[in-house]
Amino acid sequence: MTPDKAFVNWCTELLAPLGAVRSRRMFGGHGLYVDELFVALIMREVLYLKVDDATQPRFEAASCRRFEYVTAQGEHGALRYFSAPDEAMDAPSQMQPWGRLALEAALRAQAAKAPKAPQARRSGAPRSAKPRRPTPS
């Protein structure tokens, strides 16, 4: 097993207490999904967990590093993913609170993208009633 594949397997095991975990190759690394929610990236053997405004301060307080990259045009970019704390990489029980934060951020992002319920009709025309069955004679 290659070191890359072994690390992906370990990260999958670390996140397993949160739900069904699967990995997918992408962007020269891997994406990790928990219950079909994208919660983490693996790049150059570093696990980066999804953050949002509610969770980012916790990762910053733990001295985690933001996922940053350089484009082909030489521009710098960053995504809302931070490295997992070093101690969280030792065991699933230590990863669980951090993984839960990533899962919560993914759930909030999904809810923000969810399609809105259709709006009620605004025209003044009444809705047509269901047709009535004829009564037997």
PDB file of C-alpha atoms in Angstrom:
ATOM      1  CA  MET A   1       0.000   0.000   0.000  1.00  0.00           C
ATOM      2  CA  THR A   2       1.386   3.415  -0.933  1.00  0.00           C
ATOM      3  CA  PRO A   3       1.959   5.979   1.837  1.00  0.00           C
ATOM      4  CA  ASP A   4      -0.731   8.174   0.239  1.00  0.00           C
ATOM      5  CA  LYS A   5      -3.316   5.358   0.308  1.00  0.00           C
ATOM      6  CA  ALA A   6      -2.354   4.382   3.862  1.00  0.00           C
ATOM      7  CA  PHE A   7      -2.866   7.980   5.019  1.00  0.00           C
ATOM      8  CA  VAL A   8      -6.247   8.201   3.276  1.00  0.00           C
ATOM      9  CA  ASN A   9      -7.289   4.942   4.969  1.00  0.00           C
ATOM     10  CA  TRP A  10      -6.159   6.286   8.359  1.00  0.00           C
ATOM     11  CA  CYS A  11      -8.107   9.536   7.889  1.00  0.00           C
ATOM     12  CA  THR A  12     -11.177   7.519   6.885  1.00  0.00           C
ATOM     13  CA  GLU A  13     -10.806   5.487  10.072  1.00  0.00           C
ATOM     14  CA  LEU A  14     -10.405   8.663  12.148  1.00  0.00           C
ATOM     15  CA  LEU A  15     -13.707  10.056  10.823  1.00  0.00           C
ATOM     16  CA  ALA A  16     -15.629   6.740  10.882  1.00  0.00           C
ATOM     17  CA  PRO A  17     -17.364   7.389  14.256  1.00  0.00           C
ATOM     18  CA  LEU A  18     -19.212  10.299  12.575  1.00  0.00           C
ATOM     19  CA  GLY A  19     -20.966   8.193   9.931  1.00  0.00           C
ATOM     20  CA  ALA A  20     -20.373   6.431   6.628  1.00  0.00           C
ATOM     21  CA  VAL A  21     -17.063   7.738   5.249  1.00  0.00           C
ATOM     22  CA  ARG A  22     -15.914   7.525   1.652  1.00  0.00           C
ATOM     23  CA  SER A  23     -12.972   9.058  -0.167  1.00  0.00           C
ATOM     24  CA  ARG A  24     -12.663  10.299  -3.712  1.00  0.00           C
ATOM     25  CA  ARG A  25      -9.555  11.374  -5.627  1.00  0.00           C
ATOM     26  CA  MET A  26      -9.682  15.024  -6.603  1.00  0.00           C
ATOM     27  CA  PHE A  27      -7.402  18.007  -7.211  1.00  0.00           C
ATOM     28  CA  GLY A  28      -4.265  15.894  -6.816  1.00  0.00           C
ATOM     29  CA  GLY A  29      -5.445  14.764  -3.377  1.00  0.00           C
ATOM     30  CA  HIS A  30      -8.581  13.264  -1.891  1.00  0.00           C
ATOM     31  CA  GLY A  31     -11.951  14.492  -0.730  1.00  0.00           C
ATOM     32  CA  LEU A  32     -13.614  12.843   2.253  1.00  0.00           C
ATOM     33  CA  TYR A  33     -17.365  12.567   2.653  1.00  0.00           C
ATOM     34  CA  VAL A  34     -19.291  11.653   5.794  1.00  0.00           C
ATOM     35  CA  ASP A  35     -22.834  10.547   5.036  1.00  0.00           C
ATOM     36  CA  GLU A  36     -22.372  12.074   1.568  1.00  0.00           C
ATOM     37  CA  LEU A  37     -21.418  15.509   2.946  1.00  0.00           C
ATOM     38  CA  PHE A  38     -18.033  16.846   1.828  1.00  0.00           C
ATOM     39  CA  VAL A  39     -16.199  17.458   5.116  1.00  0.00           C
ATOM     40  CA  ALA A  40     -12.459  17.183   4.447  1.00  0.00           C
ATOM     41  CA  LEU A  41      -9.590  17.410   1.985  1.00  0.00           C
ATOM     42  CA  ILE A  42      -6.337  15.507   2.024  1.00  0.00           C
ATOM     43  CA  MET A  43      -3.464  17.239   0.270  1.00  0.00           C
ATOM     44  CA  ARG A  44       0.209  16.319   0.593  1.00  0.00           C
ATOM     45  CA  GLU A  45      -0.603  14.010   3.528  1.00  0.00           C
ATOM     46  CA  VAL A  46      -2.363  16.718   5.546  1.00  0.00           C
ATOM     47  CA  LEU A  47      -5.999  16.374   6.582  1.00  0.00           C
ATOM     48  CA  TYR A  48      -7.940  19.633   6.235  1.00  0.00           C
ATOM     49  CA  LEU A  49     -11.414  19.872   7.809  1.00  0.00           C
ATOM     50  CA  LYS A  50     -14.264  22.101   6.608  1.00  0.00           C
ATOM     51  CA  VAL A  51     -14.891  25.279   8.623  1.00  0.00           C
ATOM     52  CA  ASP A  52     -17.365  28.138   8.566  1.00  0.00           C
ATOM     53  CA  ASP A  53     -17.818  31.347  10.543  1.00  0.00           C
ATOM     54  CA  ALA A  54     -19.046  29.393  13.575  1.00  0.00           C
ATOM     55  CA  THR A  55     -16.185  26.862  13.680  1.00  0.00           C
ATOM     56  CA  GLN A  56     -13.168  28.671  12.249  1.00  0.00           C
ATOM     57  CA  PRO A  57     -12.236  30.389  15.562  1.00  0.00           C
ATOM     58  CA  ARG A  58     -11.838  26.974  17.244  1.00  0.00           C
ATOM     59  CA  PHE A  59      -9.393  25.854  14.565  1.00  0.00           C
ATOM     60  CA  GLU A  60      -7.475  29.123  14.731  1.00  0.00           C
ATOM     61  CA  ALA A  61      -7.240  28.865  18.538  1.00  0.00           C
ATOM     62  CA  ALA A  62      -5.733  25.384  18.109  1.00  0.00           C
ATOM     63  CA  SER A  63      -3.070  26.821  15.722  1.00  0.00           C
ATOM     64  CA  CYS A  64      -4.436  24.890  12.746  1.00  0.00           C
ATOM     65  CA  ARG A  65      -3.353  26.012   9.278  1.00  0.00           C
ATOM     66  CA  ARG A  66      -5.713  27.186   6.540  1.00  0.00           C
ATOM     67  CA  PHE A  67      -5.641  25.278   3.255  1.00  0.00           C
ATOM     68  CA  GLU A  68      -3.930  27.572   0.759  1.00  0.00           C
ATOM     69  CA  TYR A  69      -2.874  27.018  -2.830  1.00  0.00           C
ATOM     70  CA  VAL A  70      -1.264  28.773  -5.785  1.00  0.00           C
ATOM     71  CA  THR A  71      -3.025  28.824  -9.146  1.00  0.00           C
ATOM     72  CA  ALA A  72      -1.330  28.176 -12.489  1.00  0.00           C
ATOM     73  CA  GLN A  73      -1.298  31.980 -12.933  1.00  0.00           C
ATOM     74  CA  GLY A  74       0.640  32.388  -9.680  1.00  0.00           C
ATOM     75  CA  GLU A  75      -2.284  33.775  -7.689  1.00  0.00           C
ATOM     76  CA  HIS A  76      -2.768  32.720  -4.079  1.00  0.00           C
ATOM     77  CA  GLY A  77      -6.056  31.243  -2.960  1.00  0.00           C
ATOM     78  CA  ALA A  78      -7.504  29.751   0.196  1.00  0.00           C
ATOM     79  CA  LEU A  79     -10.476  27.555   0.971  1.00  0.00           C
ATOM     80  CA  ARG A  80     -12.570  27.220   4.136  1.00  0.00           C
ATOM     81  CA  TYR A  81     -10.615  24.174   5.304  1.00  0.00           C
ATOM     82  CA  PHE A  82      -8.132  24.044   8.180  1.00  0.00           C
ATOM     83  CA  SER A  83      -5.659  21.332   9.134  1.00  0.00           C
ATOM     84  CA  ALA A  84      -6.709  19.017  11.919  1.00  0.00           C
ATOM     85  CA  PRO A  85      -4.872  19.537  15.207  1.00  0.00           C
ATOM     86  CA  ASP A  86      -1.849  17.233  15.524  1.00  0.00           C
ATOM     87  CA  GLU A  87      -3.252  15.446  18.586  1.00  0.00           C
ATOM     88  CA  ALA A  88      -6.519  14.725  16.733  1.00  0.00           C
ATOM     89  CA  MET A  89      -4.574  12.644  14.224  1.00  0.00           C
ATOM     90  CA  ASP A  90      -3.675  10.062  16.890  1.00  0.00           C
ATOM     91  CA  ALA A  91      -7.045   8.342  17.406  1.00  0.00           C
ATOM     92  CA  PRO A  92     -10.686   8.450  16.318  1.00  0.00           C
ATOM     93  CA  SER A  93     -11.742   9.522  19.820  1.00  0.00           C
ATOM     94  CA  GLN A  94      -9.467  12.559  19.586  1.00  0.00           C
ATOM     95  CA  MET A  95     -10.617  13.385  16.055  1.00  0.00           C
ATOM     96  CA  GLN A  96     -14.314  13.100  16.859  1.00  0.00           C
ATOM     97  CA  PRO A  97     -14.886  16.641  18.251  1.00  0.00           C
ATOM     98  CA  TRP A  98     -12.993  18.185  15.324  1.00  0.00           C
ATOM     99  CA  GLY A  99     -14.716  15.999  12.782  1.00  0.00           C
ATOM    100  CA  ARG A 100     -18.055  16.913  14.316  1.00  0.00           C
ATOM    101  CA  LEU A 101     -17.234  20.614  13.827  1.00  0.00           C
ATOM    102  CA  ALA A 102     -16.474  19.920  10.145  1.00  0.00           C
ATOM    103  CA  LEU A 103     -19.708  17.950   9.778  1.00  0.00           C
ATOM    104  CA  GLU A 104     -21.702  20.775  11.390  1.00  0.00           C
ATOM    105  CA  ALA A 105     -20.115  23.290   8.986  1.00  0.00           C
ATOM    106  CA  ALA A 106     -20.982  21.035   6.037  1.00  0.00           C
ATOM    107  CA  LEU A 107     -24.578  20.690   7.250  1.00  0.00           C
ATOM    108  CA  ARG A 108     -24.946  24.469   7.570  1.00  0.00           C
ATOM    109  CA  ALA A 109     -23.488  24.951   4.078  1.00  0.00           C
ATOM    110  CA  GLN A 110     -25.917  22.379   2.687  1.00  0.00           C
ATOM    111  CA  ALA A 111     -28.869  24.060   4.425  1.00  0.00           C
ATOM    112  CA  ALA A 112     -27.836  27.437   2.994  1.00  0.00           C
ATOM    113  CA  LYS A 113     -27.830  25.953  -0.522  1.00  0.00           C
ATOM    114  CA  ALA A 114     -31.096  24.036  -0.105  1.00  0.00           C
ATOM    115  CA  PRO A 115     -33.773  25.090  -2.562  1.00  0.00           C
ATOM    116  CA  LYS A 116     -36.417  27.278  -1.023  1.00  0.00           C
ATOM    117  CA  ALA A 117     -39.998  26.039  -0.825  1.00  0.00           C
ATOM    118  CA  PRO A 118     -42.131  27.209  -3.744  1.00  0.00           C
ATOM    119  CA  GLN A 119     -43.892  30.456  -3.011  1.00  0.00           C
ATOM    120  CA  ALA A 120     -47.661  30.670  -2.853  1.00  0.00           C
ATOM    121  CA  ARG A 121     -49.443  31.893  -5.944  1.00  0.00           C
ATOM    122  CA  ARG A 122     -49.725  35.632  -6.003  1.00  0.00           C
ATOM    123  CA  SER A 123     -52.346  36.068  -8.699  1.00  0.00           C
ATOM    124  CA  GLY A 124     -55.854  36.970  -7.608  1.00  0.00           C
ATOM    125  CA  ALA A 125     -57.319  33.943  -9.351  1.00  0.00           C
ATOM    126  CA  PRO A 126     -58.728  31.360  -6.964  1.00  0.00           C
ATOM    127  CA  ARG A 127     -57.227  27.911  -6.977  1.00  0.00           C
ATOM    128  CA  SER A 128     -59.344  25.367  -8.701  1.00  0.00           C
ATOM    129  CA  ALA A 129     -61.023  22.922  -6.369  1.00  0.00           C
ATOM    130  CA  LYS A 130     -60.613  19.201  -6.767  1.00  0.00           C
ATOM    131  CA  PRO A 131     -63.322  17.767  -8.994  1.00  0.00           C
ATOM    132  CA  ARG A 132     -66.088  16.073  -7.039  1.00  0.00           C
ATOM    133  CA  ARG A 133     -67.190  12.573  -7.718  1.00  0.00           C
ATOM    134  CA  PRO A 134     -70.722  12.265  -8.952  1.00  0.00           C
ATOM    135  CA  THR A 135     -73.038  10.888  -6.338  1.00  0.00           C
ATOM    136  CA  PRO A 136     -74.799   7.666  -7.254  1.00  0.00           C
ATOM    137  CA  SER A 137     -78.525   8.055  -7.962  1.00  0.00           C
TER     138      SER A 137
END
